[in-house]
Amino acid sequence: MSSLPTQPTEAGRPARQVLEPLWLFAPNRDTQGGSAWWLDGPGPEGAGGWLIDCPAYTEANLELLRRRGEGRILLTSREGHGRVRRFQEALGWPVLVQEQEAYLLPGVQGLQPFGAELALAPGLRILWTPGPTPGASVLLAQGGALGEMAVLFCGRLLSPVAEGQAAPLRHRRSFHWGRWLRSLERLRGWLPPPGPDTPPLWLASGAGLGALRGEALIPHGWDLLQRLDLEALALQQPA
């Protein structure tokens, strides 16, 4: 029997609906002000959707997630774990985490580690992108409830740095800068290239979004990734 509280101790701020199937939670102090997202699934009223990283464990957030009926939790890095055990016990949802960081969650039930890549469903794919942390990963969602658009949930791989802009930000908690840049190079080749049948790509970062000045998503994701100067970034020092 778990000793964790079954109910949150604070009301909390409600999540913000960014698109019809997409919600952004308020910054979470348990994850250094990081951002968590909910993406509706194909079932009735969004059932079968995805919680991407953990928001604060509050009444408002738990109520929204319970209304979805069912879902799964994806952790894009150890910096997004937050109070995942409490959410898992309250909701009963499985938790997907890259195998390099599964050991950090020994008390979490329904843990489902994955390796280098994982296809979850049509239009939903995960890629392991180590660098920010050993088990960092990204989720590409396209089509389905998103319609004629694609969203890359990039965790801390890319952080907002200005309106409409994102970049990798090296800091003293970073796992391995060289692997981080190699992950970005691999991501460029993994994403579908632009074309007449390719939906526009938007970025949904798991970092703090203050630099976006009220916006939630970053447009032109493919172009932004292609413009990154990885050779120059290799010289960047930790903040």
XYZ file of C-alpha atoms in Angstrom:
239
model
C 0.000 0.000 0.000
C 1.409 3.377 -0.980
C 1.969 5.988 1.723
C 1.610 8.851 -0.769
C -1.398 11.186 -0.465
C -4.167 10.216 -2.881
C -5.457 13.779 -3.263
C -3.549 16.986 -4.082
C -3.058 19.540 -1.335
C -3.575 22.622 -3.544
C -6.132 23.719 -6.122
C -3.639 24.916 -8.732
C -4.082 26.822 -11.983
C -6.129 25.213 -14.770
C -4.386 24.038 -17.917
C -4.591 26.195 -21.042
C -6.146 24.811 -24.198
C -3.747 25.633 -27.042
C -5.510 23.692 -29.808
C -8.675 21.632 -29.775
C -6.730 18.448 -28.897
C -3.775 20.050 -27.064
C -3.440 21.458 -23.545
C -0.519 23.206 -21.849
C -0.171 22.975 -18.077
C 1.074 25.798 -15.884
C 4.831 25.818 -15.118
C 5.769 23.184 -12.553
C 8.185 24.070 -9.777
C 8.817 20.338 -9.236
C 10.513 20.281 -12.659
C 12.413 23.605 -12.476
C 9.532 25.493 -14.089
C 9.156 23.010 -16.924
C 6.163 22.600 -19.217
C 3.929 19.528 -19.465
C 1.368 18.838 -22.197
C -1.773 16.789 -22.799
C -2.538 15.515 -26.311
C -5.989 14.052 -26.949
C -6.172 10.580 -28.393
C -8.543 9.232 -31.029
C -11.129 7.869 -28.595
C -14.373 9.496 -27.411
C -13.743 12.914 -25.819
C -10.007 12.485 -26.282
C -9.733 9.181 -24.421
C -6.539 7.275 -25.005
C -4.425 10.426 -25.066
C -1.001 11.314 -23.754
C 0.343 13.206 -20.760
C 3.795 14.371 -21.849
C 5.897 15.003 -18.744
C 4.342 15.764 -15.384
C 2.588 18.977 -14.380
C 2.156 20.002 -10.759
C 0.112 17.544 -8.718
C -2.917 19.779 -8.142
C -6.684 19.379 -8.018
C -7.115 21.264 -11.303
C -4.646 19.094 -13.185
C -5.902 15.831 -11.748
C -9.507 16.760 -12.569
C -8.630 17.509 -16.212
C -6.792 14.206 -16.585
C -9.521 12.175 -14.916
C -12.016 13.664 -17.367
C -10.000 12.164 -20.231
C -10.958 8.711 -18.933
C -7.784 6.927 -19.934
C -4.305 7.765 -21.106
C -0.597 7.102 -20.912
C 2.250 9.107 -19.437
C 5.419 9.773 -21.434
C 8.480 11.188 -19.685
C 10.848 12.966 -22.070
C 13.681 13.149 -19.517
C 14.412 12.860 -15.816
C 13.796 16.619 -15.556
C 10.137 16.012 -16.427
C 9.453 13.251 -13.886
C 7.991 15.513 -11.206
C 5.488 13.613 -9.053
C 4.859 10.917 -11.622
C 4.315 8.247 -8.977
C 1.397 10.168 -7.506
C -0.184 10.679 -10.925
C 0.258 7.010 -11.809
C -1.346 5.857 -8.577
C -4.230 8.322 -8.902
C -4.953 7.536 -12.568
C -3.680 3.989 -13.022
C -2.038 4.885 -16.329
C 1.123 3.212 -17.686
C 4.332 5.264 -17.717
C 6.701 5.198 -20.694
C 10.310 6.138 -19.991
C 13.544 5.597 -21.910
C 15.351 2.581 -20.474
C 18.385 4.632 -19.375
C 16.229 6.408 -16.779
C 13.813 3.654 -15.732
C 15.968 2.934 -12.649
C 15.041 6.382 -11.290
C 11.422 5.252 -10.827
C 11.620 2.044 -8.741
C 8.275 2.595 -6.983
C 6.238 3.426 -10.087
C 3.758 0.779 -11.242
C 3.003 0.175 -14.913
C 6.480 1.245 -16.015
C 7.176 0.583 -19.710
C 10.828 1.230 -20.711
C 11.690 1.723 -24.385
C 14.947 1.791 -26.343
C 16.180 3.803 -29.342
C 12.831 4.239 -31.125
C 9.219 3.307 -30.560
C 6.132 3.530 -32.761
C 3.144 4.013 -30.462
C 0.352 4.274 -33.019
C -0.127 5.650 -36.541
C 1.266 9.187 -36.460
C 2.959 8.794 -33.029
C 6.670 7.994 -32.797
C 9.306 8.347 -30.065
C 13.041 8.892 -30.653
C 15.741 8.579 -27.987
C 17.766 11.834 -27.980
C 20.377 11.604 -25.200
C 22.329 14.702 -24.214
C 20.168 16.861 -21.972
C 19.922 13.730 -19.792
C 20.879 10.090 -20.532
C 17.280 9.101 -21.313
C 16.006 12.223 -23.059
C 13.532 11.582 -25.871
C 11.127 13.362 -28.211
C 7.630 12.509 -29.416
C 6.463 13.285 -32.946
C 2.683 13.506 -33.324
C 1.086 14.140 -36.703
C -2.369 13.773 -38.139
C -5.133 12.273 -36.040
C -6.656 14.821 -33.679
C -4.060 17.380 -34.859
C -5.471 17.418 -38.378
C -3.178 19.020 -40.962
C -0.286 19.713 -38.626
C 2.512 17.958 -36.762
C 3.903 18.684 -33.300
C 7.308 17.651 -31.995
C 7.260 17.403 -28.206
C 10.960 18.018 -27.716
C 11.346 18.047 -23.936
C 14.514 19.939 -22.937
C 16.286 19.138 -26.210
C 15.240 22.591 -27.442
C 14.337 25.512 -25.171
C 12.651 28.789 -26.145
C 15.160 31.644 -26.417
C 12.990 34.357 -28.057
C 9.603 34.694 -29.738
C 9.358 31.926 -32.303
C 12.887 30.685 -31.569
C 14.371 27.699 -29.738
C 17.859 26.287 -29.270
C 19.738 23.701 -27.209
C 20.808 25.304 -23.922
C 23.805 23.783 -22.224
C 23.855 24.084 -18.428
C 25.691 22.497 -15.533
C 23.069 19.747 -15.171
C 23.496 18.686 -18.805
C 24.517 15.082 -19.246
C 26.737 15.188 -22.374
C 26.971 18.115 -24.780
C 28.533 16.142 -27.640
C 25.794 13.513 -27.541
C 23.195 16.288 -27.359
C 24.431 17.774 -30.645
C 24.609 14.321 -32.256
C 21.005 13.738 -31.179
C 19.994 16.950 -32.960
C 21.780 15.781 -36.101
C 20.007 12.421 -35.905
C 16.675 14.139 -35.340
C 17.104 16.085 -38.581
C 17.317 12.824 -40.509
C 14.544 11.121 -38.541
C 11.873 13.748 -39.148
C 9.900 13.593 -42.408
C 11.388 16.164 -44.816
C 9.192 19.031 -45.990
C 7.067 18.343 -49.022
C 3.594 18.817 -50.463
C 2.276 15.932 -48.332
C 4.150 16.808 -45.144
C 2.250 18.819 -42.508
C 3.926 21.908 -41.017
C 5.965 21.100 -37.925
C 5.491 22.948 -34.637
C 7.673 22.554 -31.535
C 6.288 21.997 -28.045
C 9.137 22.423 -25.564
C 9.256 20.873 -22.113
C 11.309 23.779 -20.770
C 9.972 27.076 -19.441
C 8.152 29.073 -22.124
C 8.597 32.611 -20.829
C 10.764 33.661 -23.777
C 7.805 33.030 -26.124
C 5.914 35.956 -24.551
C 2.590 34.218 -24.195
C 2.801 31.874 -27.153
C 2.847 28.135 -26.519
C 4.053 26.510 -29.751
C 7.052 27.408 -31.888
C 6.345 27.432 -35.668
C 8.574 26.365 -38.554
C 10.191 23.552 -36.556
C 11.889 21.917 -39.537
C 13.519 25.163 -40.677
C 14.605 25.986 -37.130
C 16.363 22.631 -36.775
C 18.083 22.998 -40.143
C 19.380 26.464 -39.244
C 21.131 25.291 -36.081
C 24.902 25.651 -36.472
C 26.073 22.527 -34.655
C 29.760 23.347 -35.143
C 29.338 26.725 -33.467
C 27.186 25.217 -30.745
C 29.933 22.719 -29.966
C 31.948 25.634 -28.525
C 29.139 26.781 -26.226
C 30.008 26.777 -22.528
C 27.599 25.802 -19.721
C 25.386 28.636 -18.476
